[in-house]
PDB file of C-alpha atoms in Angstrom:
ATOM      1  CA  MET A 884      14.580 -13.586  -0.975  1.00  0.00           C
ATOM      2  CA  ASP A 885      11.117 -12.193  -0.356  1.00  0.00           C
ATOM      3  CA  ILE A 886      10.763  -8.806   1.324  1.00  0.00           C
ATOM      4  CA  PHE A 887       7.726  -7.981   3.470  1.00  0.00           C
ATOM      5  CA  ALA A 888       7.010  -4.418   4.638  1.00  0.00           C
ATOM      6  CA  HIS A 889       6.669  -4.734   8.421  1.00  0.00           C
ATOM      7  CA  ARG A 890       3.485  -2.899   9.508  1.00  0.00           C
ATOM      8  CA  GLY A 891       3.654  -1.247   6.093  1.00  0.00           C
ATOM      9  CA  VAL A 892       6.552   1.069   5.262  1.00  0.00           C
ATOM     10  CA  SER A 893       6.850   1.862   8.966  1.00  0.00           C
ATOM     11  CA  ALA A 894      10.282   3.532   8.717  1.00  0.00           C
ATOM     12  CA  SER A 895       8.746   6.404   6.734  1.00  0.00           C
ATOM     13  CA  TYR A 896       5.050   6.399   7.737  1.00  0.00           C
ATOM     14  CA  PRO A 897       3.032   5.792  10.901  1.00  0.00           C
ATOM     15  CA  GLU A 898       2.919   1.998  11.312  1.00  0.00           C
ATOM     16  CA  ASN A 899      -0.186  -0.029  10.455  1.00  0.00           C
ATOM     17  CA  THR A 900      -1.962   2.892   8.769  1.00  0.00           C
ATOM     18  CA  ILE A 901      -3.400   3.224   5.283  1.00  0.00           C
ATOM     19  CA  ALA A 902      -0.574   5.679   4.468  1.00  0.00           C
ATOM     20  CA  ALA A 903       2.061   3.051   5.364  1.00  0.00           C
ATOM     21  CA  PHE A 904       0.281   0.325   3.405  1.00  0.00           C
ATOM     22  CA  GLN A 905      -0.347   2.540   0.360  1.00  0.00           C
ATOM     23  CA  ALA A 906       3.390   3.233   0.197  1.00  0.00           C
ATOM     24  CA  ALA A 907       4.089  -0.525   0.378  1.00  0.00           C
ATOM     25  CA  SER A 908       1.524  -1.285  -2.328  1.00  0.00           C
ATOM     26  CA  LYS A 909       3.578   0.749  -4.815  1.00  0.00           C
ATOM     27  CA  LEU A 910       6.847  -1.109  -4.139  1.00  0.00           C
ATOM     28  CA  PRO A 911       8.117  -4.139  -6.085  1.00  0.00           C
ATOM     29  CA  ILE A 912       8.282  -6.256  -2.918  1.00  0.00           C
ATOM     30  CA  SER A 913       6.681  -9.595  -2.058  1.00  0.00           C
ATOM     31  CA  GLY A 914       4.240  -8.472   0.584  1.00  0.00           C
ATOM     32  CA  ILE A 915       3.291  -6.716   3.780  1.00  0.00           C
ATOM     33  CA  GLU A 916       2.874  -7.674   7.412  1.00  0.00           C
ATOM     34  CA  LEU A 917       0.175  -6.340   9.722  1.00  0.00           C
ATOM     35  CA  ASP A 918      -1.248  -7.047  13.175  1.00  0.00           C
ATOM     36  CA  VAL A 919      -4.892  -7.489  14.158  1.00  0.00           C
ATOM     37  CA  HIS A 920      -6.934  -7.086  17.333  1.00  0.00           C
ATOM     38  CA  LEU A 921     -10.680  -7.217  18.014  1.00  0.00           C
ATOM     39  CA  THR A 922     -12.850  -4.268  19.065  1.00  0.00           C
ATOM     40  CA  ALA A 923     -15.681  -4.365  21.605  1.00  0.00           C
ATOM     41  CA  ASP A 924     -18.147  -4.768  18.705  1.00  0.00           C
ATOM     42  CA  LYS A 925     -16.124  -7.602  17.126  1.00  0.00           C
ATOM     43  CA  GLU A 926     -14.528  -5.636  14.298  1.00  0.00           C
ATOM     44  CA  VAL A 927     -11.052  -6.724  13.177  1.00  0.00           C
ATOM     45  CA  VAL A 928      -8.737  -3.709  13.335  1.00  0.00           C
ATOM     46  CA  VAL A 929      -5.112  -3.273  12.318  1.00  0.00           C
ATOM     47  CA  ILE A 930      -2.862  -2.149  15.187  1.00  0.00           C
ATOM     48  CA  HIS A 931       0.161  -3.695  16.893  1.00  0.00           C
ATOM     49  CA  ASP A 932      -0.361  -3.044  20.603  1.00  0.00           C
ATOM     50  CA  GLU A 933      -3.199  -4.156  22.871  1.00  0.00           C
ATOM     51  CA  THR A 934      -3.663  -0.497  23.774  1.00  0.00           C
ATOM     52  CA  ILE A 935      -3.956   2.607  21.616  1.00  0.00           C
ATOM     53  CA  ASN A 936      -1.628   4.600  23.927  1.00  0.00           C
ATOM     54  CA  ARG A 937       1.584   4.468  21.846  1.00  0.00           C
ATOM     55  CA  THR A 938       0.183   5.022  18.343  1.00  0.00           C
ATOM     56  CA  SER A 939      -2.732   7.397  18.887  1.00  0.00           C
ATOM     57  CA  ASN A 940      -3.772  10.473  20.848  1.00  0.00           C
ATOM     58  CA  GLY A 941      -6.031   8.331  23.020  1.00  0.00           C
ATOM     59  CA  SER A 942      -5.506   5.703  25.686  1.00  0.00           C
ATOM     60  CA  GLY A 943      -7.069   2.398  26.675  1.00  0.00           C
ATOM     61  CA  TYR A 944      -7.421  -1.130  25.368  1.00  0.00           C
ATOM     62  CA  VAL A 945      -8.563  -1.770  21.788  1.00  0.00           C
ATOM     63  CA  LYS A 946     -10.981  -4.426  23.097  1.00  0.00           C
ATOM     64  CA  ASP A 947     -12.814  -1.837  25.235  1.00  0.00           C
ATOM     65  CA  PHE A 948     -13.734   0.462  22.327  1.00  0.00           C
ATOM     66  CA  THR A 949     -16.178   0.035  19.463  1.00  0.00           C
ATOM     67  CA  LEU A 950     -14.841   0.708  15.968  1.00  0.00           C
ATOM     68  CA  GLN A 951     -16.805   3.955  15.875  1.00  0.00           C
ATOM     69  CA  GLN A 952     -15.148   5.096  19.118  1.00  0.00           C
ATOM     70  CA  LEU A 953     -11.674   4.133  17.851  1.00  0.00           C
ATOM     71  CA  ARG A 954     -12.270   6.173  14.700  1.00  0.00           C
ATOM     72  CA  THR A 955     -12.417   9.338  16.815  1.00  0.00           C
ATOM     73  CA  PHE A 956      -8.702   9.031  17.662  1.00  0.00           C
ATOM     74  CA  ASP A 957      -5.759  10.230  15.578  1.00  0.00           C
ATOM     75  CA  PHE A 958      -3.339   7.439  14.646  1.00  0.00           C
ATOM     76  CA  GLY A 959      -0.891   9.518  12.611  1.00  0.00           C
ATOM     77  CA  SER A 960       0.274  12.598  14.489  1.00  0.00           C
ATOM     78  CA  TRP A 961       2.325  10.618  17.077  1.00  0.00           C
ATOM     79  CA  TYR A 962       4.663   9.856  14.162  1.00  0.00           C
ATOM     80  CA  SER A 963       4.495  13.190  12.369  1.00  0.00           C
ATOM     81  CA  LEU A 964       1.981  16.028  12.100  1.00  0.00           C
ATOM     82  CA  ASP A 965       2.045  15.381   8.337  1.00  0.00           C
ATOM     83  CA  TYR A 966      -0.100  12.317   9.073  1.00  0.00           C
ATOM     84  CA  SER A 967      -2.550  13.803  11.547  1.00  0.00           C
ATOM     85  CA  GLY A 968      -6.026  12.520  10.847  1.00  0.00           C
ATOM     86  CA  GLU A 969      -4.956   8.944  10.015  1.00  0.00           C
ATOM     87  CA  VAL A 970      -7.533   6.599  11.515  1.00  0.00           C
ATOM     88  CA  ILE A 971      -7.217   3.014  12.666  1.00  0.00           C
ATOM     89  CA  PRO A 972      -7.866   0.791   9.619  1.00  0.00           C
ATOM     90  CA  THR A 973     -10.002  -2.336   9.560  1.00  0.00           C
ATOM     91  CA  LEU A 974      -8.525  -5.510   8.121  1.00  0.00           C
ATOM     92  CA  GLY A 975     -11.066  -5.326   5.297  1.00  0.00           C
ATOM     93  CA  GLU A 976      -9.877  -1.856   4.287  1.00  0.00           C
ATOM     94  CA  VAL A 977      -6.236  -2.936   4.113  1.00  0.00           C
ATOM     95  CA  LEU A 978      -7.053  -6.080   2.139  1.00  0.00           C
ATOM     96  CA  GLU A 979      -9.127  -3.983  -0.269  1.00  0.00           C
ATOM     97  CA  LEU A 980      -6.111  -1.720  -0.831  1.00  0.00           C
ATOM     98  CA  PHE A 981      -4.145  -4.736  -2.114  1.00  0.00           C
ATOM     99  CA  ALA A 982      -6.985  -6.278  -4.131  1.00  0.00           C
ATOM    100  CA  GLY A 983      -5.394  -5.133  -7.390  1.00  0.00           C
ATOM    101  CA  THR A 984      -1.773  -5.993  -6.547  1.00  0.00           C
ATOM    102  CA  ASN A 985       0.173  -9.255  -6.272  1.00  0.00           C
ATOM    103  CA  HIS A 986       1.456  -8.639  -2.749  1.00  0.00           C
ATOM    104  CA  ARG A 987       1.122 -11.345  -0.132  1.00  0.00           C
ATOM    105  CA  ILE A 988      -0.477 -10.321   3.155  1.00  0.00           C
ATOM    106  CA  ASN A 989       0.900 -11.648   6.432  1.00  0.00           C
ATOM    107  CA  ILE A 990      -1.788 -11.227   9.091  1.00  0.00           C
ATOM    108  CA  GLU A 991      -0.470 -11.607  12.629  1.00  0.00           C
ATOM    109  CA  LEU A 992      -3.171 -12.581  15.120  1.00  0.00           C
ATOM    110  CA  LYS A 993      -2.289 -10.717  18.314  1.00  0.00           C
ATOM    111  CA  THR A 994      -3.904 -13.272  20.579  1.00  0.00           C
ATOM    112  CA  ASP A 995      -0.948 -13.857  22.895  1.00  0.00           C
ATOM    113  CA  VAL A 996      -2.202 -11.413  25.578  1.00  0.00           C
ATOM    114  CA  PHE A 997      -5.981 -11.466  25.045  1.00  0.00           C
ATOM    115  CA  ALA A 998      -7.429 -14.553  23.353  1.00  0.00           C
ATOM    116  CA  TYR A 999     -10.089 -12.541  21.409  1.00  0.00           C
ATOM    117  CA  GLU A1000     -12.715 -15.267  21.178  1.00  0.00           C
ATOM    118  CA  GLY A1001     -13.630 -15.956  17.535  1.00  0.00           C
ATOM    119  CA  ILE A1002     -11.012 -13.678  15.940  1.00  0.00           C
ATOM    120  CA  GLU A1003      -9.678 -16.504  13.765  1.00  0.00           C
ATOM    121  CA  ALA A1004     -13.027 -17.105  12.052  1.00  0.00           C
ATOM    122  CA  LEU A1005     -13.625 -13.364  11.635  1.00  0.00           C
ATOM    123  CA  VAL A1006     -10.214 -12.886   9.991  1.00  0.00           C
ATOM    124  CA  LEU A1007     -10.763 -15.840   7.659  1.00  0.00           C
ATOM    125  CA  LYS A1008     -14.177 -14.426   6.720  1.00  0.00           C
ATOM    126  CA  GLU A1009     -12.567 -11.094   5.713  1.00  0.00           C
ATOM    127  CA  VAL A1010      -9.917 -12.932   3.692  1.00  0.00           C
ATOM    128  CA  ALA A1011     -12.569 -14.987   1.880  1.00  0.00           C
ATOM    129  CA  ALA A1012     -14.677 -11.865   1.208  1.00  0.00           C
ATOM    130  CA  GLN A1013     -11.712 -10.269  -0.585  1.00  0.00           C
ATOM    131  CA  GLN A1014     -10.911 -13.569  -2.378  1.00  0.00           C
ATOM    132  CA  MET A1015      -7.399 -13.549  -0.923  1.00  0.00           C
ATOM    133  CA  THR A1016      -7.231 -17.107   0.387  1.00  0.00           C
ATOM    134  CA  GLU A1017      -4.211 -17.875  -1.813  1.00  0.00           C
ATOM    135  CA  ARG A1018      -2.377 -14.693  -0.881  1.00  0.00           C
ATOM    136  CA  VAL A1019      -2.451 -14.603   2.909  1.00  0.00           C
ATOM    137  CA  ILE A1020      -0.234 -16.044   5.622  1.00  0.00           C
ATOM    138  CA  ILE A1021      -1.729 -16.184   9.105  1.00  0.00           C
ATOM    139  CA  SER A1022       0.872 -16.002  11.876  1.00  0.00           C
ATOM    140  CA  SER A1023       0.779 -15.806  15.665  1.00  0.00           C
ATOM    141  CA  PHE A1024       2.827 -16.243  18.826  1.00  0.00           C
ATOM    142  CA  ASN A1025      -0.270 -17.980  20.196  1.00  0.00           C
ATOM    143  CA  HIS A1026      -0.002 -21.351  18.509  1.00  0.00           C
ATOM    144  CA  GLU A1027      -3.477 -22.361  19.737  1.00  0.00           C
ATOM    145  CA  SER A1028      -4.788 -19.660  17.373  1.00  0.00           C
ATOM    146  CA  LEU A1029      -2.957 -21.383  14.516  1.00  0.00           C
ATOM    147  CA  GLN A1030      -4.523 -24.711  15.500  1.00  0.00           C
ATOM    148  CA  THR A1031      -7.935 -23.026  15.247  1.00  0.00           C
ATOM    149  CA  VAL A1032      -7.037 -21.669  11.786  1.00  0.00           C
ATOM    150  CA  ALA A1033      -5.874 -25.147  10.697  1.00  0.00           C
ATOM    151  CA  GLN A1034      -9.200 -26.625  11.844  1.00  0.00           C
ATOM    152  CA  ILE A1035     -11.379 -24.007  10.123  1.00  0.00           C
ATOM    153  CA  ALA A1036      -9.308 -23.540   6.948  1.00  0.00           C
ATOM    154  CA  PRO A1037      -6.544 -26.129   6.522  1.00  0.00           C
ATOM    155  CA  TYR A1038      -5.838 -24.762   3.030  1.00  0.00           C
ATOM    156  CA  ILE A1039      -4.703 -21.356   4.416  1.00  0.00           C
ATOM    157  CA  GLU A1040      -0.960 -20.939   4.897  1.00  0.00           C
ATOM    158  CA  SER A1041      -0.075 -20.398   8.532  1.00  0.00           C
ATOM    159  CA  ALA A1042       3.216 -19.697  10.296  1.00  0.00           C
ATOM    160  CA  ALA A1043       4.265 -20.022  13.921  1.00  0.00           C
ATOM    161  CA  LEU A1044       6.006 -17.015  15.425  1.00  0.00           C
ATOM    162  CA  PHE A1045       8.896 -17.583  17.814  1.00  0.00           C
ATOM    163  CA  ALA A1046      10.867 -15.150  19.947  1.00  0.00           C
ATOM    164  CA  GLU A1047      13.043 -17.908  21.398  1.00  0.00           C
ATOM    165  CA  VAL A1048      15.199 -20.754  20.123  1.00  0.00           C
ATOM    166  CA  LEU A1049      13.740 -24.249  19.812  1.00  0.00           C
ATOM    167  CA  VAL A1050      15.935 -27.313  19.487  1.00  0.00           C
ATOM    168  CA  ASP A1051      13.706 -28.882  16.834  1.00  0.00           C
ATOM    169  CA  PHE A1052      11.572 -26.404  14.909  1.00  0.00           C
ATOM    170  CA  PRO A1053      10.220 -28.743  12.165  1.00  0.00           C
ATOM    171  CA  THR A1054       8.799 -31.357  14.557  1.00  0.00           C
ATOM    172  CA  TYR A1055       7.130 -28.703  16.701  1.00  0.00           C
ATOM    173  CA  VAL A1056       5.674 -26.825  13.707  1.00  0.00           C
ATOM    174  CA  ALA A1057       4.296 -30.101  12.296  1.00  0.00           C
ATOM    175  CA  LEU A1058       2.435 -30.647  15.586  1.00  0.00           C
ATOM    176  CA  ILE A1059       0.448 -27.407  15.305  1.00  0.00           C
ATOM    177  CA  PRO A1060       0.352 -27.867  12.244  1.00  0.00           C
ATOM    178  CA  ALA A1061       1.802 -24.775  10.555  1.00  0.00           C
ATOM    179  CA  LYS A1062       3.644 -24.493   7.281  1.00  0.00           C
ATOM    180  CA  GLY A1063       6.212 -21.859   8.144  1.00  0.00           C
ATOM    181  CA  LEU A1064       8.215 -20.535  11.036  1.00  0.00           C
ATOM    182  CA  HIS A1065       8.842 -16.877  11.678  1.00  0.00           C
ATOM    183  CA  VAL A1066      11.845 -16.259  13.907  1.00  0.00           C
ATOM    184  CA  SER A1067      13.483 -13.194  15.458  1.00  0.00           C
ATOM    185  CA  LEU A1068      16.692 -11.883  13.930  1.00  0.00           C
ATOM    186  CA  PRO A1069      19.161 -13.176  16.554  1.00  0.00           C
ATOM    187  CA  THR A1070      17.505 -16.624  16.499  1.00  0.00           C
ATOM    188  CA  ALA A1071      17.964 -16.868  12.731  1.00  0.00           C
ATOM    189  CA  TYR A1072      21.688 -17.414  13.151  1.00  0.00           C
ATOM    190  CA  ARG A1073      21.305 -20.476  15.397  1.00  0.00           C
ATOM    191  CA  LYS A1074      22.044 -24.046  14.405  1.00  0.00           C
ATOM    192  CA  SER A1075      18.392 -25.126  14.861  1.00  0.00           C
ATOM    193  CA  VAL A1076      17.256 -22.712  12.127  1.00  0.00           C
ATOM    194  CA  LYS A1077      19.935 -23.981   9.740  1.00  0.00           C
ATOM    195  CA  LEU A1078      18.746 -27.528  10.433  1.00  0.00           C
ATOM    196  CA  ALA A1079      15.136 -26.479   9.797  1.00  0.00           C
ATOM    197  CA  LEU A1080      16.155 -24.972   6.443  1.00  0.00           C
ATOM    198  CA  ALA A1081      18.046 -28.163   5.580  1.00  0.00           C
ATOM    199  CA  GLU A1082      14.834 -30.097   6.234  1.00  0.00           C
ATOM    200  CA  GLY A1083      12.952 -27.897   3.795  1.00  0.00           C
ATOM    201  CA  ALA A1084      11.192 -25.585   6.261  1.00  0.00           C
ATOM    202  CA  THR A1085       9.898 -22.176   5.189  1.00  0.00           C
ATOM    203  CA  VAL A1086      11.693 -19.659   7.420  1.00  0.00           C
ATOM    204  CA  ARG A1087      10.982 -15.937   7.540  1.00  0.00           C
ATOM    205  CA  VAL A1088      12.891 -13.548   9.809  1.00  0.00           C
ATOM    206  CA  TYR A1089      11.784 -10.391  11.666  1.00  0.00           C
ATOM    207  CA  THR A1090      12.694  -7.499  11.925  1.00  0.00           C
ATOM    208  CA  VAL A1091      15.599  -6.952   9.528  1.00  0.00           C
ATOM    209  CA  ASN A1092      16.567  -3.297   9.105  1.00  0.00           C
ATOM    210  CA  GLU A1093      20.315  -3.548   8.413  1.00  0.00           C
ATOM    211  CA  GLU A1094      21.645  -4.285   4.912  1.00  0.00           C
ATOM    212  CA  ARG A1095      24.388  -6.609   6.189  1.00  0.00           C
ATOM    213  CA  ASP A1096      21.851  -8.769   8.049  1.00  0.00           C
ATOM    214  CA  ALA A1097      19.648  -8.981   4.954  1.00  0.00           C
ATOM    215  CA  ARG A1098      22.588 -10.056   2.785  1.00  0.00           C
ATOM    216  CA  TYR A1099      23.759 -12.656   5.285  1.00  0.00           C
ATOM    217  CA  LEU A1100      20.268 -14.125   5.708  1.00  0.00           C
ATOM    218  CA  GLN A1101      19.975 -14.342   1.930  1.00  0.00           C
ATOM    219  CA  GLN A1102      23.221 -16.350   1.866  1.00  0.00           C
ATOM    220  CA  LEU A1103      21.859 -18.642   4.586  1.00  0.00           C
ATOM    221  CA  GLY A1104      18.901 -19.504   2.356  1.00  0.00           C
ATOM    222  CA  ILE A1105      16.239 -17.741   4.433  1.00  0.00           C
ATOM    223  CA  GLN A1106      13.143 -17.414   2.238  1.00  0.00           C
ATOM    224  CA  ALA A1107      11.840 -14.050   3.454  1.00  0.00           C
ATOM    225  CA  ILE A1108      12.425 -11.139   5.801  1.00  0.00           C
ATOM    226  CA  PHE A1109      10.224  -8.528   7.431  1.00  0.00           C
ATOM    227  CA  THR A1110      11.628  -4.995   7.403  1.00  0.00           C
ATOM    228  CA  ASP A1111      10.502  -1.507   8.442  1.00  0.00           C
ATOM    229  CA  ASP A1112      12.495  -0.056   5.528  1.00  0.00           C
ATOM    230  CA  PRO A1113      11.721  -2.157   2.447  1.00  0.00           C
ATOM    231  CA  GLU A1114      13.174   0.378  -0.018  1.00  0.00           C
ATOM    232  CA  LYS A1115      16.593   0.338   1.691  1.00  0.00           C
ATOM    233  CA  ILE A1116      16.651  -3.470   1.917  1.00  0.00           C
ATOM    234  CA  LEU A1117      15.445  -3.816  -1.686  1.00  0.00           C
ATOM    235  CA  LYS A1118      18.417  -1.756  -2.874  1.00  0.00           C
ATOM    236  CA  ALA A1119      20.821  -3.785  -0.721  1.00  0.00           C
ATOM    237  CA  LEU A1120      19.680  -7.082  -2.218  1.00  0.00           C
ATOM    238  CA  THR A1121      19.614  -6.051  -5.889  1.00  0.00           C
TER     239      THR A1121
END
């Protein structure tokens, strides 16, 4: 079963920072997961929330700042003073960090609150610039974003994110179209997910931080999990 470091090694480092991704890049895991938003000057930045309030010493919406303005905030000290001075990374910087590794990169488009006009094309441009077309998975809760990705770059692997249970995942995912489905941990135990697996669907589960859950999902035939603590889960599965 593939292990993806959720927002980098976010159990031990401030999430979605270069420090968290550097730690992940040294692990024998399958890949990483990150989230992207768009700045006021149309730069693709890596951060989970729409605002910078939780993970920096500033406040306000990502979309209202330029990259240069965002760089003035500290994105590490909220987690630990050891990481004070961490800045918000751009997608390009994170991709560059993994240029020499074999890790897969799951890029979640955070377009479910703000649509971020044109973010899909900008993300795909960054991916192409780093020659990572074969290594990325584009996911989103906003399935219209995935339709846009499928139109621009049908050869890129995409995955639909779900927080809720659907009766028939494969038929819905084929409509988008998307190759994979990413489901929340409680949902993974439902009959509809087992049926999707039986039909050959690619299913990845978030966020799996307990060893027993990881082992059970492996038995179910789940292909991959996202975890904040990849080292712990790696040990549990080997």
